[in-house]
Amino acid sequence: MMSSMRTSALLFLAFAFPSVTASAQTVPPPASYRAVSASEIGYALNDWRRLRQSDGYAFADFARFLNANPGWPEESRMRRAAERQMRSGEHGPTVIAFFRSQKPRTGNGWTRYAEALSAAGRTSEALTAAREAWASSDLAAADEAAIRARFLSSFTMADHDRRADSLLFDKNPAGAAALLGSVSPARRAAFQARVAMQTSAPNSDALYRVVEGQTATDAGLLMDRLRFLKDTYRNVSGARVLAARPHRFAIRPADAERWYDMLLVLAREAYNAGAWQQAYAIASQADDAFASGTDISDQSYAIRDNYTSLTWLAGQAALTGTRNYSAAASEFAKYARGGRSLQVTTKGYYWAGRAMAYASRGADANRYFQQAAAYPELFYGQLALERLGRPIPPPGDFRRCW
């Protein structure tokens, strides 16, 4: 008889990875297939249970498990904890293996990755990782010193521009000011104005006026002017006016999450004041934070959450405020594509369909309703079926979506 541990391990694998167990019955194993013993399964399950209890284990503990068992539940949380726990001198091959599938998210992670790649003789890749570490606003003082000592001579003015921009998004004007002698001449005046505004220097406005025209192309400069108006001058209405102006960033936000936070605050202020067109103008420019073609659903939860909040607000402002139904449909469709949950998908496409229906564009409305109706087990999928005049199938006929 199986031990209780073996039984629970096999049940865990069966429920966590159903496609694997099902396909094993019909598809011959690949050449690299290796049978896994019950003791190995039990050990992995015990390790998983232990590691999920605390974020305080050493990087080596997390990495050993995650490198051997990709795709297990709570992998993302464990990876974040592992990266926080990394220290100088970690085993290089383990670090490289850990970042093979997902790149670092912190200055600490990029520094350790650069060190490991350098030790492995992968010089070009090490320099790329060091540049990412240098551009990280959370780079610790010791890691900054290590990056300086090993890679500074290979950095360009563009690398220093990225670091100054990142530090200013993180509200670290002192760190950015220390780099002013190393940044590119083309961006130095904007950085000086941003440092001045963050420190409330007496010449803040004078320095800003010199580069004011760059707010349409430099997200960091616009961000700091909005902060200055809102927080220093307490001029929220002025910040709203500036944020609503069209922009096409050549220099995108160094921190998209913080940028979206600002847009949300100002767009909600405008929406609550009944300034529908202004609210739409602010919120509808969310896509400018990323290069064209970027899949927002691949971004972090915080970015996805802010993005869907902005596109929903823009859609509502256009639908119920300005009654620009085509614009509303566009925003609701962006909302549908911006998340990972089917609730977001169906809600967005349903309301895009409603907006097209208000615009008397029946074919376009039905196209959106059909996209929502693909998930009849969900609330908005059922509403979409109703709009299409189709019956809601009984629960046993629902297509499996999860």
CSV table of C-alpha atoms in Angstrom, one decimal:
chain,number,residue,atom,x,y,z
A,1,MET,CA,0.0,0.0,0.0
A,2,MET,CA,1.3,3.5,-0.8
A,3,SER,CA,2.3,5.6,2.1
A,4,SER,CA,0.2,8.7,2.8
A,5,MET,CA,3.1,10.9,1.7
A,6,ARG,CA,3.3,9.2,-1.7
A,7,THR,CA,-0.4,9.3,-2.1
A,8,SER,CA,-0.6,13.0,-1.4
A,9,ALA,CA,2.3,13.7,-3.7
A,10,LEU,CA,0.8,11.8,-6.6
A,11,LEU,CA,-2.6,13.5,-6.0
A,12,PHE,CA,-0.9,16.9,-6.0
A,13,LEU,CA,0.8,16.2,-9.3
A,14,ALA,CA,-2.4,14.9,-10.8
A,15,PHE,CA,-4.4,18.0,-9.9
A,16,ALA,CA,-1.7,20.5,-10.4
A,17,PHE,CA,-0.6,19.2,-13.8
A,18,PRO,CA,-3.6,17.4,-15.4
A,19,SER,CA,-2.3,17.8,-19.0
A,20,VAL,CA,0.9,16.0,-18.1
A,21,THR,CA,-0.8,13.0,-16.6
A,22,ALA,CA,-3.4,12.8,-19.4
A,23,SER,CA,-0.9,13.0,-22.2
A,24,ALA,CA,1.3,10.4,-20.6
A,25,GLN,CA,-1.4,7.8,-21.4
A,26,THR,CA,-1.4,8.4,-25.1
A,27,VAL,CA,1.9,10.0,-26.1
A,28,PRO,CA,5.1,8.1,-26.1
A,29,PRO,CA,7.7,9.7,-23.7
A,30,PRO,CA,10.4,11.8,-25.2
A,31,ALA,CA,13.9,10.5,-25.6
A,32,SER,CA,14.9,12.6,-22.6
A,33,TYR,CA,12.2,11.2,-20.4
A,34,ARG,CA,13.3,9.9,-17.0
A,35,ALA,CA,11.0,8.0,-14.6
A,36,VAL,CA,10.5,9.8,-11.3
A,37,SER,CA,10.4,7.7,-8.2
A,38,ALA,CA,7.9,8.1,-5.5
A,39,SER,CA,10.6,9.1,-3.1
A,40,GLU,CA,11.7,11.9,-5.4
A,41,ILE,CA,8.1,13.1,-5.7
A,42,GLY,CA,7.8,13.0,-1.9
A,43,TYR,CA,11.0,14.9,-1.4
A,44,ALA,CA,10.0,17.6,-3.9
A,45,LEU,CA,6.6,18.0,-2.3
A,46,ASN,CA,8.1,18.3,1.2
A,47,ASP,CA,10.6,20.9,-0.1
A,48,TRP,CA,7.7,22.8,-1.7
A,49,ARG,CA,5.7,22.8,1.5
A,50,ARG,CA,8.7,24.0,3.5
A,51,LEU,CA,9.7,26.8,1.1
A,52,ARG,CA,6.1,28.2,0.8
A,53,GLN,CA,6.0,28.8,4.5
A,54,SER,CA,8.6,31.5,4.6
A,55,ASP,CA,10.4,34.0,2.4
A,56,GLY,CA,13.5,33.9,4.6
A,57,TYR,CA,15.2,30.8,3.2
A,58,ALA,CA,18.5,31.2,1.5
A,59,PHE,CA,18.7,31.7,-2.3
A,60,ALA,CA,20.3,28.3,-2.7
A,61,ASP,CA,17.3,26.6,-1.1
A,62,PHE,CA,14.8,28.4,-3.4
A,63,ALA,CA,17.0,28.0,-6.5
A,64,ARG,CA,17.6,24.2,-5.9
A,65,PHE,CA,13.8,23.6,-5.9
A,66,LEU,CA,12.8,26.1,-8.6
A,67,ASN,CA,15.5,25.1,-11.1
A,68,ALA,CA,14.4,21.4,-10.7
A,69,ASN,CA,10.7,22.0,-10.5
A,70,PRO,CA,9.5,24.8,-12.8
A,71,GLY,CA,5.9,25.6,-13.0
A,72,TRP,CA,4.9,24.5,-9.5
A,73,PRO,CA,2.2,26.6,-7.6
A,74,GLU,CA,3.5,29.8,-6.0
A,75,GLU,CA,6.6,29.8,-8.2
A,76,SER,CA,6.3,33.6,-8.8
A,77,ARG,CA,6.3,34.3,-5.1
A,78,MET,CA,9.2,32.0,-4.4
A,79,ARG,CA,11.2,33.5,-7.3
A,80,ARG,CA,10.7,37.0,-5.8
A,81,ALA,CA,11.8,35.8,-2.4
A,82,ALA,CA,14.8,34.0,-3.9
A,83,GLU,CA,16.0,37.1,-5.7
A,84,ARG,CA,15.7,39.2,-2.5
A,85,GLN,CA,17.8,36.6,-0.7
A,86,MET,CA,20.7,36.6,-3.2
A,87,ARG,CA,24.1,37.6,-1.8
A,88,SER,CA,27.5,38.3,-3.4
A,89,GLY,CA,29.4,35.1,-4.0
A,90,GLU,CA,26.4,32.9,-4.9
A,91,HIS,CA,27.2,29.8,-6.9
A,92,GLY,CA,27.5,31.1,-10.4
A,93,PRO,CA,26.0,28.2,-12.4
A,94,THR,CA,23.0,28.1,-10.1
A,95,VAL,CA,22.4,31.9,-10.6
A,96,ILE,CA,22.7,31.5,-14.4
A,97,ALA,CA,20.3,28.6,-14.3
A,98,PHE,CA,17.8,30.4,-12.1
A,99,PHE,CA,17.6,33.4,-14.5
A,100,ARG,CA,17.5,31.2,-17.7
A,101,SER,CA,13.7,31.4,-18.0
A,102,GLN,CA,12.9,34.7,-16.3
A,103,LYS,CA,15.2,37.7,-16.1
A,104,PRO,CA,15.9,39.5,-12.8
A,105,ARG,CA,13.4,42.1,-11.5
A,106,THR,CA,15.7,43.9,-9.0
A,107,GLY,CA,19.1,45.6,-8.9
A,108,ASN,CA,20.2,42.9,-6.6
A,109,GLY,CA,19.3,40.2,-9.0
A,110,TRP,CA,20.9,41.9,-12.0
A,111,THR,CA,24.1,42.4,-10.0
A,112,ARG,CA,24.3,38.8,-9.0
A,113,TYR,CA,23.5,37.8,-12.6
A,114,ALA,CA,26.2,40.1,-14.0
A,115,GLU,CA,28.8,38.6,-11.5
A,116,ALA,CA,27.9,35.1,-12.5
A,117,LEU,CA,28.0,35.7,-16.2
A,118,SER,CA,31.4,37.5,-15.8
A,119,ALA,CA,32.8,34.6,-13.8
A,120,ALA,CA,31.6,32.2,-16.6
A,121,GLY,CA,33.5,34.2,-19.2
A,122,ARG,CA,30.3,35.5,-20.8
A,123,THR,CA,31.6,39.1,-21.0
A,124,SER,CA,29.1,40.6,-23.4
A,125,GLU,CA,26.1,39.2,-21.5
A,126,ALA,CA,27.6,40.3,-18.2
A,127,LEU,CA,27.9,43.9,-19.4
A,128,THR,CA,24.2,43.8,-20.5
A,129,ALA,CA,23.2,42.6,-17.1
A,130,ALA,CA,25.4,45.2,-15.4
A,131,ARG,CA,23.7,47.9,-17.4
A,132,GLU,CA,20.3,46.7,-16.2
A,133,ALA,CA,21.6,46.7,-12.6
A,134,TRP,CA,22.9,50.3,-13.1
A,135,ALA,CA,19.4,51.3,-14.4
A,136,SER,CA,17.7,49.9,-11.3
A,137,SER,CA,16.6,52.5,-8.7
A,138,ASP,CA,16.8,49.9,-5.9
A,139,LEU,CA,20.5,49.2,-6.4
A,140,ALA,CA,22.1,48.9,-2.9
A,141,ALA,CA,25.2,51.0,-2.1
A,142,ALA,CA,27.5,47.9,-2.0
A,143,ASP,CA,26.2,46.6,-5.3
A,144,GLU,CA,26.5,50.1,-6.9
A,145,ALA,CA,30.2,50.1,-5.7
A,146,ALA,CA,30.7,46.6,-7.2
A,147,ILE,CA,29.2,47.5,-10.5
A,148,ARG,CA,31.3,50.7,-10.7
A,149,ALA,CA,34.5,48.8,-9.9
A,150,ARG,CA,33.9,46.1,-12.6
A,151,PHE,CA,31.9,47.7,-15.3
A,152,LEU,CA,31.9,51.6,-15.1
A,153,SER,CA,34.6,52.0,-17.8
A,154,SER,CA,32.3,50.2,-20.3
A,155,PHE,CA,29.2,52.3,-19.6
A,156,THR,CA,28.1,55.0,-22.0
A,157,MET,CA,26.3,58.3,-21.4
A,158,ALA,CA,23.0,56.5,-22.4
A,159,ASP,CA,23.6,54.2,-19.4
A,160,HIS,CA,24.0,57.1,-17.1
A,161,ASP,CA,20.9,58.7,-18.6
A,162,ARG,CA,18.9,55.6,-17.7
A,163,ARG,CA,20.2,55.5,-14.2
A,164,ALA,CA,19.5,59.2,-13.6
A,165,ASP,CA,16.0,58.8,-15.0
A,166,SER,CA,15.3,55.7,-12.8
A,167,LEU,CA,16.6,57.5,-9.7
A,168,LEU,CA,14.3,60.5,-10.3
A,169,PHE,CA,11.3,58.3,-10.8
A,170,ASP,CA,12.2,56.8,-7.4
A,171,LYS,CA,12.4,60.3,-5.9
A,172,ASN,CA,16.1,60.2,-5.3
A,173,PRO,CA,17.3,63.6,-6.5
A,174,ALA,CA,20.6,63.4,-4.7
A,175,GLY,CA,21.6,60.2,-6.5
A,176,ALA,CA,20.6,61.8,-9.8
A,177,ALA,CA,22.4,65.0,-9.1
A,178,ALA,CA,25.6,63.1,-8.6
A,179,LEU,CA,25.3,61.8,-12.2
A,180,LEU,CA,24.7,65.1,-13.9
A,181,GLY,CA,28.4,65.3,-15.0
A,182,SER,CA,28.1,61.9,-16.7
A,183,VAL,CA,24.7,62.2,-18.5
A,184,SER,CA,24.3,63.1,-22.1
A,185,PRO,CA,24.3,66.9,-23.0
A,186,ALA,CA,20.9,66.4,-24.7
A,187,ARG,CA,19.2,65.4,-21.5
A,188,ARG,CA,21.2,67.2,-18.9
A,189,ALA,CA,19.0,70.3,-18.8
A,190,ALA,CA,15.9,68.2,-18.3
A,191,PHE,CA,17.6,66.3,-15.5
A,192,GLN,CA,18.6,69.5,-13.8
A,193,ALA,CA,15.1,70.8,-13.9
A,194,ARG,CA,13.8,67.6,-12.5
A,195,VAL,CA,16.3,67.6,-9.6
A,196,ALA,CA,15.3,71.2,-8.9
A,197,MET,CA,11.6,70.5,-8.8
A,198,GLN,CA,12.1,67.5,-6.6
A,199,THR,CA,14.1,69.6,-4.1
A,200,SER,CA,11.8,72.6,-4.5
A,201,ALA,CA,14.8,74.8,-5.4
A,202,PRO,CA,14.1,78.5,-5.9
A,203,ASN,CA,15.0,78.3,-9.6
A,204,SER,CA,12.8,75.3,-10.3
A,205,ASP,CA,10.4,77.1,-12.6
A,206,ALA,CA,13.1,78.9,-14.5
A,207,LEU,CA,14.9,75.6,-15.2
A,208,TYR,CA,11.7,74.0,-16.2
A,209,ARG,CA,10.8,76.7,-18.7
A,210,VAL,CA,14.0,76.0,-20.6
A,211,VAL,CA,12.9,72.4,-21.3
A,212,GLU,CA,9.1,72.8,-21.1
A,213,GLY,CA,8.6,71.8,-24.7
A,214,GLN,CA,10.1,68.3,-24.0
A,215,THR,CA,7.2,67.2,-21.7
A,216,ALA,CA,5.4,65.8,-24.8
A,217,THR,CA,8.3,63.4,-25.5
A,218,ASP,CA,10.1,62.9,-22.1
A,219,ALA,CA,7.9,60.9,-19.7
A,220,GLY,CA,10.2,61.6,-16.7
A,221,LEU,CA,10.1,65.3,-17.2
A,222,LEU,CA,6.3,65.3,-17.5
A,223,MET,CA,6.1,63.1,-14.4
A,224,ASP,CA,8.2,65.5,-12.3
A,225,ARG,CA,6.3,68.5,-13.5
A,226,LEU,CA,3.0,66.8,-12.6
A,227,ARG,CA,4.4,66.0,-9.2
A,228,PHE,CA,5.6,69.5,-8.7
A,229,LEU,CA,2.2,71.0,-9.6
A,230,LYS,CA,0.2,68.6,-7.6
A,231,ASP,CA,2.4,68.2,-4.5
A,232,THR,CA,4.4,71.4,-4.2
A,233,TYR,CA,2.0,74.0,-5.7
A,234,ARG,CA,-1.2,72.1,-4.7
A,235,ASN,CA,-2.4,72.8,-8.2
A,236,VAL,CA,-4.2,69.6,-9.1
A,237,SER,CA,-6.3,71.3,-11.8
A,238,GLY,CA,-3.1,72.6,-13.5
A,239,ALA,CA,-1.6,69.1,-13.3
A,240,ARG,CA,-4.8,67.7,-14.9
A,241,VAL,CA,-4.5,70.2,-17.8
A,242,LEU,CA,-0.9,69.2,-18.4
A,243,ALA,CA,-1.5,65.5,-18.2
A,244,ALA,CA,-4.4,65.7,-20.7
A,245,ARG,CA,-2.2,67.2,-23.4
A,246,PRO,CA,-1.3,64.8,-26.2
A,247,HIS,CA,2.1,63.2,-25.8
A,248,ARG,CA,4.1,60.7,-27.8
A,249,PHE,CA,7.0,59.6,-25.7
A,250,ALA,CA,10.4,59.1,-27.2
A,251,ILE,CA,11.7,58.6,-23.7
A,252,ARG,CA,9.2,56.2,-22.0
A,253,PRO,CA,8.6,56.0,-18.2
A,254,ALA,CA,11.5,54.4,-16.3
A,255,ASP,CA,8.8,53.1,-13.9
A,256,ALA,CA,5.5,52.4,-15.6
A,257,GLU,CA,3.8,51.5,-12.4
A,258,ARG,CA,4.5,54.9,-10.8
A,259,TRP,CA,3.5,56.6,-14.1
A,260,TYR,CA,0.2,54.8,-14.1
A,261,ASP,CA,-0.3,55.7,-10.5
A,262,MET,CA,-0.1,59.4,-11.4
A,263,LEU,CA,-2.4,59.1,-14.4
A,264,LEU,CA,-5.0,57.3,-12.3
A,265,VAL,CA,-5.0,60.0,-9.6
A,266,LEU,CA,-5.4,62.8,-12.1
A,267,ALA,CA,-7.9,61.0,-14.3
A,268,ARG,CA,-10.1,60.1,-11.3
A,269,GLU,CA,-9.9,63.7,-10.1
A,270,ALA,CA,-11.2,64.8,-13.5
A,271,TYR,CA,-13.8,62.1,-13.7
A,272,ASN,CA,-15.2,62.9,-10.3
A,273,ALA,CA,-15.4,66.6,-11.2
A,274,GLY,CA,-17.4,65.7,-14.3
A,275,ALA,CA,-14.6,66.8,-16.6
A,276,TRP,CA,-15.3,63.8,-19.0
A,277,GLN,CA,-13.2,64.9,-21.9
A,278,GLN,CA,-10.2,65.7,-19.7
A,279,ALA,CA,-10.6,62.4,-17.8
A,280,TYR,CA,-10.7,60.5,-21.1
A,281,ALA,CA,-7.7,62.5,-22.5
A,282,ILE,CA,-5.6,61.6,-19.4
A,283,ALA,CA,-6.6,57.9,-19.1
A,284,SER,CA,-6.6,57.0,-22.7
A,285,GLN,CA,-2.9,57.7,-23.1
A,286,ALA,CA,-1.9,54.7,-21.0
A,287,ASP,CA,-0.4,52.9,-24.0
A,288,ASP,CA,2.3,55.5,-24.4
A,289,ALA,CA,4.2,54.0,-21.5
A,290,PHE,CA,5.3,51.0,-23.6
A,291,ALA,CA,6.6,50.4,-27.1
A,292,SER,CA,4.0,49.7,-29.7
A,293,GLY,CA,3.0,46.1,-29.8
A,294,THR,CA,3.8,45.4,-26.1
A,295,ASP,CA,1.4,42.8,-24.6
A,296,ILE,CA,0.3,44.4,-21.3
A,297,SER,CA,-0.9,41.1,-20.0
A,298,ASP,CA,2.7,40.0,-19.8
A,299,GLN,CA,3.5,42.8,-17.3
A,300,SER,CA,3.4,42.6,-13.5
A,301,TYR,CA,0.1,42.4,-11.7
A,302,ALA,CA,0.5,46.0,-10.5
A,303,ILE,CA,1.0,47.3,-14.0
A,304,ARG,CA,-1.9,45.2,-15.4
A,305,ASP,CA,-4.2,46.4,-12.6
A,306,ASN,CA,-3.4,50.1,-13.2
A,307,TYR,CA,-3.7,49.7,-17.0
A,308,THR,CA,-7.1,48.1,-16.8
A,309,SER,CA,-8.2,50.7,-14.3
A,310,LEU,CA,-7.2,53.5,-16.7
A,311,THR,CA,-8.7,51.9,-19.8
A,312,TRP,CA,-12.0,51.2,-17.9
A,313,LEU,CA,-12.1,54.8,-16.7
A,314,ALA,CA,-11.4,56.1,-20.2
A,315,GLY,CA,-14.1,53.9,-21.6
A,316,GLN,CA,-16.7,55.0,-19.0
A,317,ALA,CA,-15.8,58.7,-19.6
A,318,ALA,CA,-16.3,58.3,-23.3
A,319,LEU,CA,-19.5,56.2,-23.0
A,320,THR,CA,-21.4,58.1,-20.3
A,321,GLY,CA,-19.7,61.4,-20.4
A,322,THR,CA,-18.8,62.6,-24.0
A,323,ARG,CA,-20.9,59.8,-25.6
A,324,ASN,CA,-18.1,59.1,-28.0
A,325,TYR,CA,-19.1,55.5,-28.5
A,326,SER,CA,-16.3,54.4,-30.9
A,327,ALA,CA,-13.7,55.7,-28.5
A,328,ALA,CA,-15.4,54.0,-25.6
A,329,ALA,CA,-15.4,50.7,-27.5
A,330,SER,CA,-11.7,51.0,-28.2
A,331,GLU,CA,-10.9,51.6,-24.5
A,332,PHE,CA,-13.1,48.7,-23.4
A,333,ALA,CA,-11.3,46.4,-25.9
A,334,LYS,CA,-8.0,47.5,-24.5
A,335,TYR,CA,-9.3,46.7,-21.1
A,336,ALA,CA,-10.2,43.2,-22.2
A,337,ARG,CA,-6.7,42.6,-23.5
A,338,GLY,CA,-4.9,44.1,-20.6
A,339,GLY,CA,-5.6,41.5,-17.9
A,340,ARG,CA,-5.1,37.7,-17.5
A,341,SER,CA,-8.5,36.8,-16.0
A,342,LEU,CA,-11.4,35.7,-18.2
A,343,GLN,CA,-13.6,38.0,-16.0
A,344,VAL,CA,-11.7,41.0,-17.4
A,345,THR,CA,-11.7,39.7,-20.9
A,346,THR,CA,-15.5,39.1,-21.0
A,347,LYS,CA,-16.4,42.3,-19.2
A,348,GLY,CA,-14.3,44.3,-21.6
A,349,TYR,CA,-15.6,42.8,-24.8
A,350,TYR,CA,-19.2,42.9,-23.6
A,351,TRP,CA,-19.0,46.6,-22.9
A,352,ALA,CA,-17.1,47.2,-26.2
A,353,GLY,CA,-20.1,45.6,-27.8
A,354,ARG,CA,-22.5,47.7,-25.9
A,355,ALA,CA,-20.6,50.9,-27.0
A,356,MET,CA,-20.8,49.8,-30.6
A,357,ALA,CA,-24.5,49.1,-30.2
A,358,TYR,CA,-25.0,52.6,-29.0
A,359,ALA,CA,-23.2,53.8,-32.1
A,360,SER,CA,-25.6,51.8,-34.2
A,361,ARG,CA,-22.8,49.7,-35.5
A,362,GLY,CA,-24.4,46.3,-35.2
A,363,ALA,CA,-21.8,44.2,-37.0
A,364,ASP,CA,-19.0,45.6,-34.8
A,365,ALA,CA,-21.2,45.1,-31.7
A,366,ASN,CA,-21.8,41.5,-32.5
A,367,ARG,CA,-18.2,40.9,-33.1
A,368,TYR,CA,-17.4,42.0,-29.6
A,369,PHE,CA,-20.3,40.1,-28.1
A,370,GLN,CA,-19.1,36.9,-29.8
A,371,GLN,CA,-15.7,37.3,-28.2
A,372,ALA,CA,-17.4,37.6,-24.7
A,373,ALA,CA,-19.9,34.8,-25.5
A,374,ALA,CA,-17.0,32.4,-26.0
A,375,TYR,CA,-17.1,32.0,-22.2
A,376,PRO,CA,-20.8,31.2,-21.4
A,377,GLU,CA,-20.0,30.1,-17.8
A,378,LEU,CA,-19.2,33.7,-16.9
A,379,PHE,CA,-21.6,36.5,-16.2
A,380,TYR,CA,-20.6,38.8,-19.0
A,381,GLY,CA,-20.4,35.8,-21.4
A,382,GLN,CA,-24.1,35.1,-20.6
A,383,LEU,CA,-25.1,38.8,-21.1
A,384,ALA,CA,-23.3,38.7,-24.4
A,385,LEU,CA,-25.2,35.5,-25.4
A,386,GLU,CA,-28.5,37.3,-24.5
A,387,ARG,CA,-27.5,40.3,-26.8
A,388,LEU,CA,-26.8,37.9,-29.6
A,389,GLY,CA,-30.2,36.2,-29.1
A,390,ARG,CA,-28.6,32.9,-28.3
A,391,PRO,CA,-29.6,30.5,-25.5
A,392,ILE,CA,-27.3,30.0,-22.5
A,393,PRO,CA,-26.2,26.4,-22.6
A,394,PRO,CA,-26.8,24.2,-19.6
A,395,PRO,CA,-23.8,23.9,-17.3
A,396,GLY,CA,-22.9,20.5,-18.5
A,397,ASP,CA,-22.3,21.9,-22.0
A,398,PHE,CA,-20.0,24.8,-20.9
A,399,ARG,CA,-16.6,24.7,-22.6
A,400,ARG,CA,-13.8,24.1,-20.1
A,401,CYS,CA,-11.9,27.4,-19.8
A,402,TRP,CA,-9.7,26.9,-16.7
